[in-house]
Amino acid sequence: MSEKPRVMIVDDHPVWRDGLRNDLTARGFEVVAEAADGGEAIEVAREAMPDVILMDLQMPTVSGADATRLILEESPHIKVLVLSASGEEADVLEAVKTGASGYVLKSATSDEVAEALVRVGAGEPAFTPSLAGLVLNEFRRVTGGTARRPEPTLTPRENEVLTLVAKGYTYREIAEKLFISVKTVQNHVQNILTKLQMRKRYELMRYAIQKGLDRVPD
Amino acid sequence: MGRSERALSTGPGAGLGESIERSEAERAREALWTAVTVYRWAALAWMIGLAATVEGGLALPGLGWPALAVAALWTATASTRREASLLGAWTELVLAFALVVLSGTVAPPGAVATARPFFATAWPVAAVAVWGIARGPFGGIAAGLSIGVALTLSRWTNEIPPWELTQVEVQTLVSGTLVFVLAGAAVGLVGRLLERSAREYRALIEVTMRARERVARSEERESIARQIHDSVLQALALVHKRGRELGRAPSVPGPEVTALADMAGRQEAELRALIVREPEAPSGGRVSLRSALEEVARAVDGIATTVSATGALWVPAHVGDEVALAVRQALDNVVEHAGATRATVFADRTSEGMVVSVRDDGRGFDYHEAGLQAAGKLGMLKSMKGRVEALGGAMHVASSATGTEIEFAFPVEGQ
């Protein structure tokens, strides 16, 4: 394991936050801040400047997806790892499209959470099989680009990599299977995420055009 | 689920109550209005009859008959309307007032003040009734009083100044006025009563609807409570009890704590499945393959299983059942033979149907039917293969030293 990132925990359940903090502290992570709501998270993150934020999705007032977008607009170097309950696929996808680096289920083991934190802290997306399934499905939807700027789609190779991630293969296994380096697999995954976030922009753009707004949010 | 949606939507119920109130009140006013219309025609006929038979004829026929013609015209106009408007009420009151005052000039001098039927007294009752309908009892009383004023003026126009009226003539005038006032008050009261009963009717309906809603909700709560009680509450109680006992124990037995945690985890997943709904609605008789696979993953003990899917993936119920059974067998096989730590079930749409893969990170095996049959390991694999082939699909096995992937591909009709 490489260096451990400084972590901030955002969750509206105090018991859950306590458990998570004790667990992470025991594993040598530095928990630098906590917040009980998305709105609070935006302010706390501005002061604490953590490396990684563990973000709950369903919270009162400001949701985890909204908080993620606002925090990343202000501080793009902060990484967000979504910690979600099952059955929130749509919200997870929304958070990832707005810039979250991945998600871990709340039912995951502490080992898995720690591993994902280190991975995200090192700048790699935490791409679980379930997330890969959601993203594959997302890329099959037509969101609408223009003739001059067609909406981003996956290359056959990216599609292949994503499908293997969804099937539960590790990056190393994918690299062996496709006769490429692990670094190349990581690049593919990073590109897929970038395209996903671009699609979010296309969605916003199309929304703006539909609504007759002439200024596109940037 | 359908029941909960109906029970939660209070909006349409209130709207229905409102429309009932409106329509009932409208119907009440319409009934009164129809009665007034009929009365107006009858009064017109009575008035024309009296005017034609007045002793010695009308004093000024050139004024009297056109006045009656105007009254007839209004009677006809008012018949075409379905309810009393404020403008109509004013028009009719002004016409009635003018007719009564005018009747003094056209009747033989002194005739108005006598007690015998006077031709212009019946028709104006309609105007007073209209005010009762439009403005309630006080509107009716006010209109009746103004016709009383007209009656007083009609004595004047009949060449008898009010102060020269005899006591009997004054009594006739007052009782005539009282009849108008009473008519206005009565019609107004009836209108208000009808409206109030419509309101009460609506309140009653609301109470009934709310009671029904309560019953539906409590039924739903009971059904959820039953499901929760069956599993979740019992598991929680056990976790609580055993957790405390283990906390007091001098040494904590790891496997038992793990078992307890697993039980809590399964209950969490079940409770979640109970309250989280599929956002997309399936078309008739279809089930979500993803949900079916998640259920299988929860049910399999002994390996951490992740389910990933490209959407809810709706399939006919029997297809979902068969595929879930095949996946269950595949996972049992992994637990029994593969020595794996993780398994992933992935379901995806293809151009012909769907494909489900079960992948583990175990030691793998040589998929060679003859060899497996010799080792007695073919049974389960053959059974899975049979299930999928019965659906018109196929099974593929790819195994290496780092894991095995079993793939079920099958067609889905009307995908």
XYZ file of C-alpha atoms in Angstrom:
633
model
C 0.000 0.000 0.000
C 1.241 3.419 -0.875
C 0.904 6.532 1.279
C -2.408 6.936 3.109
C -4.528 9.939 2.140
C -6.036 12.454 4.586
C -9.705 11.637 4.763
C -12.892 13.600 5.396
C -16.127 11.748 6.234
C -19.534 13.060 5.145
C -22.581 11.185 6.438
C -25.743 12.228 8.231
C -25.676 9.283 10.655
C -23.398 10.011 13.667
C -23.115 6.326 14.572
C -21.971 5.478 11.067
C -19.454 8.346 11.092
C -18.050 7.244 14.467
C -17.651 3.665 13.341
C -15.972 4.714 10.121
C -13.652 7.140 11.875
C -12.543 4.583 14.480
C -12.020 1.995 11.789
C -9.973 4.264 9.523
C -7.947 5.738 12.378
C -7.090 2.225 13.550
C -5.834 1.491 10.044
C -3.553 4.498 10.121
C -5.632 6.952 8.113
C -5.818 10.548 9.277
C -9.458 11.641 9.490
C -9.121 15.419 9.240
C -12.763 16.484 9.153
C -16.369 15.350 9.266
C -19.667 16.769 8.071
C -23.267 15.678 8.561
C -24.686 17.177 5.392
C -23.722 18.152 1.852
C -23.969 21.860 2.610
C -21.772 21.550 5.664
C -19.370 19.382 3.645
C -18.780 22.174 1.115
C -17.684 24.578 3.853
C -15.705 22.083 5.891
C -13.855 20.811 2.805
C -12.835 24.372 1.945
C -11.032 24.674 5.310
C -9.801 21.141 5.908
C -8.617 20.452 2.329
C -8.635 16.644 2.649
C -7.103 14.388 0.003
C -10.175 12.189 -0.225
C -13.774 12.759 0.854
C -15.858 9.701 1.751
C -19.282 10.919 0.648
C -22.703 9.604 1.579
C -25.367 10.195 -1.080
C -28.716 10.626 0.616
C -28.532 13.470 3.089
C -30.917 16.223 4.168
C -30.806 19.601 2.326
C -27.826 19.118 -0.029
C -27.337 15.655 -1.577
C -23.976 13.941 -1.915
C -24.056 14.299 -5.720
C -24.652 18.064 -5.513
C -22.009 18.504 -2.827
C -19.532 16.528 -4.970
C -20.100 18.796 -7.960
C -19.786 21.999 -5.913
C -16.690 20.853 -4.023
C -14.920 19.735 -7.205
C -15.747 23.008 -8.932
C -13.946 24.838 -6.128
C -11.173 22.367 -5.426
C -10.582 20.018 -8.374
C -7.613 18.372 -6.660
C -9.817 16.827 -3.943
C -10.945 13.268 -4.698
C -14.431 12.072 -3.828
C -15.183 8.441 -3.031
C -18.899 7.759 -2.772
C -19.973 5.419 -0.006
C -23.488 4.366 -0.918
C -26.138 1.919 0.087
C -27.346 -0.541 -2.533
C -30.336 0.461 -4.627
C -28.967 3.951 -5.286
C -27.490 3.186 -8.705
C -28.899 6.277 -10.391
C -27.505 8.559 -7.675
C -24.121 6.848 -7.813
C -23.918 7.346 -11.551
C -24.894 10.978 -11.149
C -22.131 11.487 -8.571
C -19.546 9.818 -10.789
C -20.634 11.907 -13.766
C -20.137 15.051 -11.707
C -16.609 13.983 -10.867
C -16.578 11.408 -8.069
C -13.689 8.969 -8.478
C -15.700 5.879 -7.685
C -17.948 4.227 -5.198
C -17.901 1.608 -2.534
C -20.990 -0.026 -1.095
C -21.701 0.523 2.585
C -21.823 -3.236 2.931
C -18.207 -3.492 1.740
C -15.590 -4.747 4.191
C -13.225 -2.311 5.912
C -10.420 -3.787 3.805
C -12.279 -2.864 0.642
C -12.979 0.674 1.849
C -9.342 1.159 2.867
C -8.107 -0.203 -0.443
C -10.452 2.072 -2.391
C -9.335 5.078 -0.316
C -5.665 4.447 -1.024
C -6.387 3.866 -4.672
C -8.436 7.049 -5.032
C -5.883 8.993 -2.986
C -3.227 7.916 -5.479
C -5.329 9.355 -8.304
C -6.795 6.116 -9.615
C -10.512 5.675 -9.981
C -12.103 3.031 -7.776
C -14.018 1.238 -10.443
C -16.052 -1.607 -8.984
C -17.777 -4.177 -11.193
C -21.194 -2.746 -10.303
C -20.127 0.749 -11.320
C -18.717 -0.627 -14.571
C -22.140 -2.171 -15.302
C -23.854 1.158 -14.711
C -21.368 3.036 -16.880
C -21.671 0.493 -19.725
C -25.405 1.026 -19.684
C -24.957 4.799 -19.592
C -22.831 4.778 -22.735
C -25.552 2.927 -24.624
C -27.976 5.741 -23.981
C -28.117 8.465 -26.569
C -27.764 11.805 -24.859
C -27.356 13.949 -27.939
C -24.334 15.719 -29.353
C -24.226 17.743 -32.529
C -22.903 16.852 -35.970
C -19.910 19.060 -35.396
C -19.317 17.803 -31.874
C -20.604 14.237 -31.648
C -21.183 12.951 -28.139
C -18.331 10.886 -26.772
C -18.680 7.127 -27.152
C -16.450 4.236 -26.132
C -13.835 2.767 -28.462
C -14.113 -1.024 -28.934
C -11.097 -1.452 -26.663
C -12.571 0.717 -23.917
C -15.803 -1.241 -24.210
C -13.846 -4.452 -23.813
C -11.991 -3.186 -20.750
C -15.199 -1.909 -19.159
C -16.993 -5.210 -19.750
C -14.131 -7.123 -18.125
C -14.217 -4.798 -15.106
C -17.958 -5.412 -14.873
C -17.298 -9.160 -14.942
C -15.056 -8.833 -11.920
C -11.591 -8.998 -13.503
C -8.799 -7.043 -11.819
C -6.673 -4.627 -13.831
C -3.809 -7.092 -13.783
C -6.034 -9.885 -15.089
C -7.383 -7.598 -17.792
C -3.850 -6.626 -18.782
C -2.872 -10.283 -19.124
C -6.003 -11.184 -21.038
C -5.631 -8.334 -23.536
C -1.814 -8.445 -23.766
C -1.434 -4.850 -22.630
C 0.212 -3.260 -19.589
C -1.619 -2.530 -16.343
C -0.826 1.143 -16.953
C -2.687 0.984 -20.264
C -5.710 -0.542 -18.539
C -5.602 2.323 -16.028
C -5.452 4.825 -18.883
C -8.465 3.246 -20.540
C -10.441 3.441 -17.302
C -9.402 7.071 -16.817
C -10.479 7.908 -20.372
C -13.836 6.206 -19.832
C -14.413 8.370 -16.743
C -13.436 11.519 -18.620
C -15.872 10.669 -21.420
C -18.575 10.017 -18.832
C -18.065 13.485 -17.380
C -18.104 14.952 -20.892
C -21.450 13.325 -21.472
C -22.688 15.118 -18.386
C -21.683 18.385 -20.044
C -23.517 17.397 -23.218
C -26.592 16.701 -21.148
C -26.353 20.135 -19.563
C -25.734 21.725 -22.945
C -28.731 20.038 -24.509
C -30.826 21.030 -21.527
C -29.683 24.627 -21.956
C -30.510 24.598 -25.666
C -33.912 23.069 -25.005
C -34.651 25.730 -22.420
C -33.500 28.450 -24.782
C -30.687 29.576 -22.518
C -27.968 31.086 -24.636
C -25.262 30.835 -22.016
C -23.955 27.352 -21.512
C -22.724 26.616 -18.004
C -19.019 25.891 -18.188
C -47.089 -1.043 -4.389
C -50.117 0.144 -6.286
C -52.017 0.292 -3.062
C -49.438 2.497 -1.380
C -49.521 4.949 -4.254
C -53.267 5.230 -4.006
C -53.178 5.539 -0.238
C -50.577 8.282 -0.302
C -52.257 10.494 -2.860
C -54.686 12.640 -0.890
C -54.869 15.272 -3.607
C -57.474 13.746 -5.941
C -59.718 12.962 -2.954
C -59.944 16.592 -1.870
C -60.483 17.641 -5.489
C -63.402 15.252 -5.810
C -64.977 16.680 -2.646
C -64.669 20.192 -4.031
C -66.268 19.277 -7.330
C -69.107 17.589 -5.467
C -69.706 20.733 -3.422
C -69.651 22.926 -6.507
C -71.961 20.715 -8.508
C -74.409 20.211 -5.609
C -74.633 23.934 -4.891
C -75.015 24.615 -8.584
C -77.725 22.028 -8.908
C -79.583 23.550 -5.945
C -79.426 27.041 -7.451
C -80.461 25.695 -10.848
C -83.530 23.980 -9.358
C -84.605 27.228 -7.666
C -83.953 29.169 -10.836
C -86.134 26.767 -12.845
C -88.937 27.215 -10.301
C -88.650 31.006 -10.601
C -88.740 30.769 -14.418
C -91.926 28.714 -14.323
C -93.422 31.104 -11.778
C -92.495 34.116 -13.934
C -94.466 32.726 -16.900
C -97.471 31.945 -14.698
C -97.341 35.428 -13.146
C -97.106 37.008 -16.610
C -100.243 35.164 -17.741
C -102.046 36.161 -14.527
C -100.951 39.792 -14.975
C -102.097 39.978 -18.605
C -105.393 38.357 -17.632
C -105.995 40.894 -14.845
C -104.985 43.837 -17.057
C -107.393 42.681 -19.775
C -110.291 42.332 -17.352
C -109.632 45.513 -15.339
C -112.926 47.312 -14.732
C -113.314 50.077 -17.313
C -110.082 49.123 -19.092
C -106.569 50.474 -18.540
C -106.438 54.261 -18.040
C -103.480 54.670 -20.392
C -103.515 51.594 -22.677
C -100.756 53.152 -24.819
C -98.386 52.982 -21.803
C -99.815 49.910 -20.028
C -99.660 47.379 -22.857
C -96.080 48.259 -23.951
C -95.063 47.931 -20.286
C -96.586 44.444 -20.202
C -94.795 43.681 -23.479
C -91.465 44.612 -21.860
C -92.291 42.304 -18.916
C -93.108 39.500 -21.384
C -89.863 40.118 -23.254
C -87.868 39.855 -20.032
C -89.742 36.710 -19.025
C -88.718 35.143 -22.335
C -85.111 36.356 -22.059
C -84.741 35.085 -18.503
C -86.075 31.665 -19.581
C -83.090 31.185 -21.863
C -80.634 31.621 -19.004
C -79.588 28.834 -16.706
C -78.824 30.821 -13.589
C -79.174 34.190 -11.909
C -76.484 36.715 -12.759
C -76.067 39.896 -10.760
C -76.733 42.025 -13.853
C -79.889 40.013 -14.547
C -81.036 40.452 -10.925
C -80.580 44.229 -11.144
C -82.339 44.421 -14.523
C -85.278 42.431 -13.247
C -85.529 44.480 -10.040
C -85.478 47.775 -11.991
C -88.124 46.416 -14.410
C -90.323 45.199 -11.529
C -89.913 48.537 -9.699
C -90.851 50.493 -12.851
C -93.810 48.210 -13.586
C -95.240 48.630 -10.075
C -94.825 52.437 -10.160
C -96.218 52.575 -13.691
C -99.213 50.432 -12.715
C -100.465 53.370 -10.607
C -100.728 55.580 -13.673
C -102.346 53.003 -15.955
C -104.884 51.635 -13.467
C -108.124 53.509 -12.903
C -107.482 56.249 -10.270
C -107.822 54.901 -6.712
C -107.944 51.266 -7.844
C -104.423 50.390 -6.649
C -105.057 51.122 -3.007
C -107.961 48.683 -2.673
C -107.627 45.147 -1.434
C -108.779 43.524 -4.661
C -106.152 41.747 -6.823
C -103.990 44.261 -8.541
C -102.457 43.314 -11.850
C -98.821 44.302 -11.160
C -98.244 42.498 -7.818
C -97.567 38.886 -8.857
C -94.856 39.306 -11.480
C -92.375 41.326 -9.286
C -92.210 38.381 -6.819
C -89.914 36.715 -9.360
C -87.446 39.634 -9.094
C -87.426 39.316 -5.302
C -86.903 35.526 -5.554
C -83.973 36.054 -7.964
C -82.316 38.290 -5.359
C -82.884 35.644 -2.741
C -81.131 33.069 -4.940
C -78.252 35.363 -5.891
C -77.656 37.125 -2.568
C -79.247 35.000 0.146
C -82.039 35.932 2.602
C -80.787 39.499 3.115
C -80.647 40.097 -0.628
C -84.233 38.817 -0.863
C -85.411 41.018 2.029
C -83.735 44.110 0.523
C -85.365 43.455 -2.865
C -88.751 42.906 -1.125
C -88.403 46.239 0.712
C -87.554 48.076 -2.522
C -90.689 46.643 -4.154
C -92.503 47.943 -1.021
C -91.148 51.414 -1.830
C -92.443 50.987 -5.405
C -95.849 49.999 -4.005
C -95.917 53.185 -1.929
C -94.975 55.253 -4.985
C -97.683 53.471 -7.012
C -100.319 54.990 -4.647
C -98.917 58.357 -5.559
C -98.976 57.722 -9.287
C -102.530 56.393 -8.737
C -103.396 59.957 -7.551
C -103.576 59.124 -3.816
C -100.667 60.702 -1.896
C -99.455 58.318 0.883
C -100.602 60.673 3.661
C -104.175 60.551 2.350
C -104.361 56.739 2.602
C -107.001 55.345 4.984
C -105.972 53.003 7.788
C -107.142 49.946 5.822
C -105.301 51.135 2.732
C -102.080 51.543 4.783
C -102.564 48.019 6.179
C -103.007 46.656 2.634
C -99.817 48.425 1.561
C -97.812 47.093 4.534
C -99.079 43.533 4.149
C -98.352 43.681 0.418
C -94.799 44.782 1.187
C -94.507 42.028 3.828
C -95.458 39.383 1.257
C -92.583 40.503 -0.952
C -90.123 40.621 1.952
C -91.190 37.161 3.129
C -90.907 35.730 -0.381
C -87.360 37.086 -0.749
C -86.310 35.850 2.689
C -87.808 32.389 2.124
C -86.193 31.804 -1.248
C -82.874 33.103 0.093
C -83.065 30.769 3.085
C -83.887 27.732 0.969
C -80.938 28.523 -1.320
C -78.560 28.830 1.641
C -79.869 25.628 3.195
C -79.319 23.711 -0.016
C -75.778 25.030 -0.244
C -75.065 24.125 3.338
C -76.316 20.588 2.911
C -74.099 20.270 -0.156
C -71.151 21.367 1.993
C -72.056 18.886 4.695
C -72.393 16.185 2.080
C -68.902 16.951 0.896
C -67.504 16.899 4.424
C -69.126 13.522 4.940
C -67.587 12.176 1.753
C -64.192 13.449 2.823
C -64.484 11.733 6.166
C -65.422 8.494 4.421
C -62.534 8.755 2.016
C -60.091 9.497 4.786
C -61.325 6.510 6.734
C -60.880 4.302 3.697
C -57.385 5.636 3.196
C -56.576 4.930 6.828
C -57.715 1.353 6.442
C -55.602 0.930 3.306
C -52.576 2.370 5.033
C -52.911 0.289 8.125
C -53.316 -2.795 5.948
C -50.108 -1.931 4.162
C -48.344 -1.206 7.431
C -49.473 -4.568 8.727
C -48.161 -6.370 5.677
C -44.794 -4.617 5.952
C -44.730 -5.227 9.687
C -45.378 -8.913 9.073
C -42.491 -9.142 6.628
C -40.180 -7.225 8.935
C -41.220 -9.257 11.939
C -40.665 -12.547 10.180
C -37.018 -11.937 9.565
C -35.552 -8.565 10.373
C -36.838 -8.116 13.914
C -35.925 -11.642 14.907
C -32.452 -11.248 13.473
C -32.005 -7.913 15.244
C -33.100 -9.420 18.542
C -30.626 -12.250 18.079
C -27.788 -9.864 17.160
C -28.618 -7.794 20.231
C -28.684 -10.766 22.584
C -25.670 -12.604 21.192
C -23.709 -9.375 20.824
C -24.099 -8.649 24.522
C -23.193 -12.186 25.496
C -20.109 -12.108 23.293
C -19.133 -8.732 24.745
C -19.117 -10.264 28.227
C -17.280 -13.413 27.148
C -13.591 -13.526 28.128
C -12.465 -14.413 24.625
C -14.438 -13.568 21.531
C -14.967 -16.431 19.093
C -14.260 -14.924 15.695
C -16.405 -17.209 13.505
C -19.450 -16.597 15.670
C -19.059 -12.826 15.407
C -18.644 -13.162 11.650
C -21.786 -15.268 11.420
C -23.639 -12.627 13.427
C -22.370 -9.845 11.176
C -23.320 -11.844 8.084
C -26.805 -12.283 9.458
C -27.115 -8.530 10.071
C -25.820 -7.883 6.556
C -28.375 -10.191 4.960
C -31.161 -8.559 6.924
C -29.969 -5.137 5.872
C -30.110 -6.198 2.253
C -33.572 -7.716 2.676
C -34.937 -4.676 4.452
C -33.519 -2.513 1.724
C -35.099 -4.663 -0.970
C -38.389 -4.244 0.891
C -38.304 -0.461 0.847
C -36.346 0.367 -2.299
C -38.514 0.135 -5.374
C -37.427 -0.485 -8.911
C -37.647 2.922 -10.553
C -38.561 1.549 -13.961
C -41.894 -0.182 -14.340
C -41.842 -3.623 -15.937
C -44.232 -4.439 -18.726
C -46.739 -7.188 -17.969
C -45.457 -10.304 -16.267
C -41.789 -9.404 -16.472
C -39.243 -9.487 -13.697
C -35.951 -7.683 -13.242
C -33.095 -10.073 -13.914
C -30.806 -7.848 -11.846
C -33.112 -8.143 -8.821
C -33.357 -11.917 -9.273
C -29.565 -12.215 -9.430
C -29.108 -9.968 -6.386
C -31.456 -12.245 -4.497
C -29.401 -15.270 -5.493
C -26.187 -13.519 -4.429
C -27.725 -12.797 -1.015
C -28.845 -16.367 -0.599
C -25.482 -17.972 -1.332
C -23.344 -18.452 1.759
C -19.613 -18.874 1.811
C -18.431 -16.369 -0.799
C -18.590 -12.611 -1.290
C -20.652 -12.140 -4.443
C -21.062 -8.894 -6.364
C -23.794 -8.388 -8.924
C -23.339 -5.937 -11.770
C -25.791 -5.347 -14.557
C -26.471 -2.880 -17.323
C -29.871 -1.836 -15.979
C -32.818 -3.667 -14.466
C -32.981 -6.070 -17.482
C -36.631 -7.144 -17.729
C -37.240 -10.762 -18.689
C -40.305 -13.059 -18.660
C -40.778 -14.528 -15.166
C -39.966 -18.129 -16.146
C -36.739 -17.011 -17.878
C -35.748 -15.076 -14.748
C -36.451 -18.125 -12.565
C -34.463 -20.531 -14.736
C -31.466 -18.231 -15.126
C -31.460 -17.487 -11.387
C -31.453 -21.240 -10.665
C -28.568 -21.815 -13.101
C -26.581 -18.981 -11.496
C -27.345 -20.384 -8.079
C -25.921 -23.748 -9.140
C -22.855 -22.064 -10.606
C -22.213 -20.179 -7.354
C -22.756 -23.308 -5.249
C -20.240 -25.006 -7.499
C -17.747 -22.192 -6.918
C -18.184 -22.437 -3.139
C -17.787 -26.198 -3.222
C -14.886 -26.652 -5.610
C -13.110 -23.459 -6.622
C -11.563 -22.251 -3.360
C -12.329 -18.700 -4.497
C -12.531 -15.525 -2.384
C -14.803 -13.506 -4.637
C -17.416 -14.092 -7.304
C -18.982 -11.589 -9.676
C -22.241 -12.078 -11.535
C -22.582 -9.816 -14.553
C -25.732 -9.497 -16.665
C -25.881 -7.645 -19.949
C -28.088 -7.127 -22.961
C -26.936 -8.462 -26.336
C -28.380 -8.086 -29.805
C -30.131 -11.481 -29.538
C -31.036 -11.537 -25.876
C -29.052 -11.442 -22.675
C -25.871 -12.849 -21.300
C -25.076 -13.622 -17.681
C -21.564 -14.477 -16.556
C -20.451 -15.941 -13.266
C -16.802 -15.301 -12.613
C -14.657 -16.424 -9.689
C -11.014 -16.021 -8.720
C -10.580 -19.670 -7.730
C -8.189 -22.333 -8.866
C -10.044 -23.192 -12.040
C -10.617 -26.576 -13.618
C -10.266 -28.345 -16.908
C -13.620 -28.162 -18.650
C -13.583 -31.456 -20.402
C -16.870 -33.293 -20.147
C -15.459 -36.810 -20.338
C -12.827 -36.089 -17.699
C -15.306 -34.388 -15.420
C -17.744 -37.235 -15.801
C -15.021 -39.682 -14.754
C -14.337 -37.537 -11.673
C -18.088 -37.363 -10.895
C -18.197 -33.571 -11.200
C -20.281 -33.282 -14.326
C -23.737 -33.497 -12.738
C -24.154 -29.890 -11.656
C -22.580 -28.465 -14.813
C -24.855 -30.571 -16.982
C -27.886 -29.445 -15.048
C -26.989 -25.749 -15.560
C -26.321 -26.360 -19.212
C -29.670 -28.145 -19.568
C -31.558 -25.227 -18.023
C -30.058 -22.671 -20.340
C -30.411 -24.841 -23.441
C -34.089 -25.364 -22.585
C -34.445 -21.584 -22.906
C -32.885 -21.785 -26.365
C -29.545 -20.542 -25.070
C -26.050 -21.847 -24.568
C -23.457 -22.206 -21.827
C -19.764 -21.471 -22.263
C -17.043 -22.233 -19.762
C -13.614 -20.571 -19.744
C -11.337 -21.646 -16.959
C -7.710 -20.953 -16.121
C -5.474 -21.233 -13.095
C -6.614 -17.782 -11.895
C -10.352 -18.312 -12.122
C -13.354 -19.530 -14.048
C -15.961 -17.723 -16.096
C -19.211 -19.470 -16.887
C -21.389 -17.653 -19.376
C -25.092 -18.201 -20.025
C -26.383 -16.633 -23.225
C -30.122 -16.862 -23.930
C -32.690 -15.181 -26.156
C -35.341 -12.860 -24.697
C -38.551 -12.364 -26.632
C -39.838 -8.849 -27.192
C -36.794 -7.305 -25.603
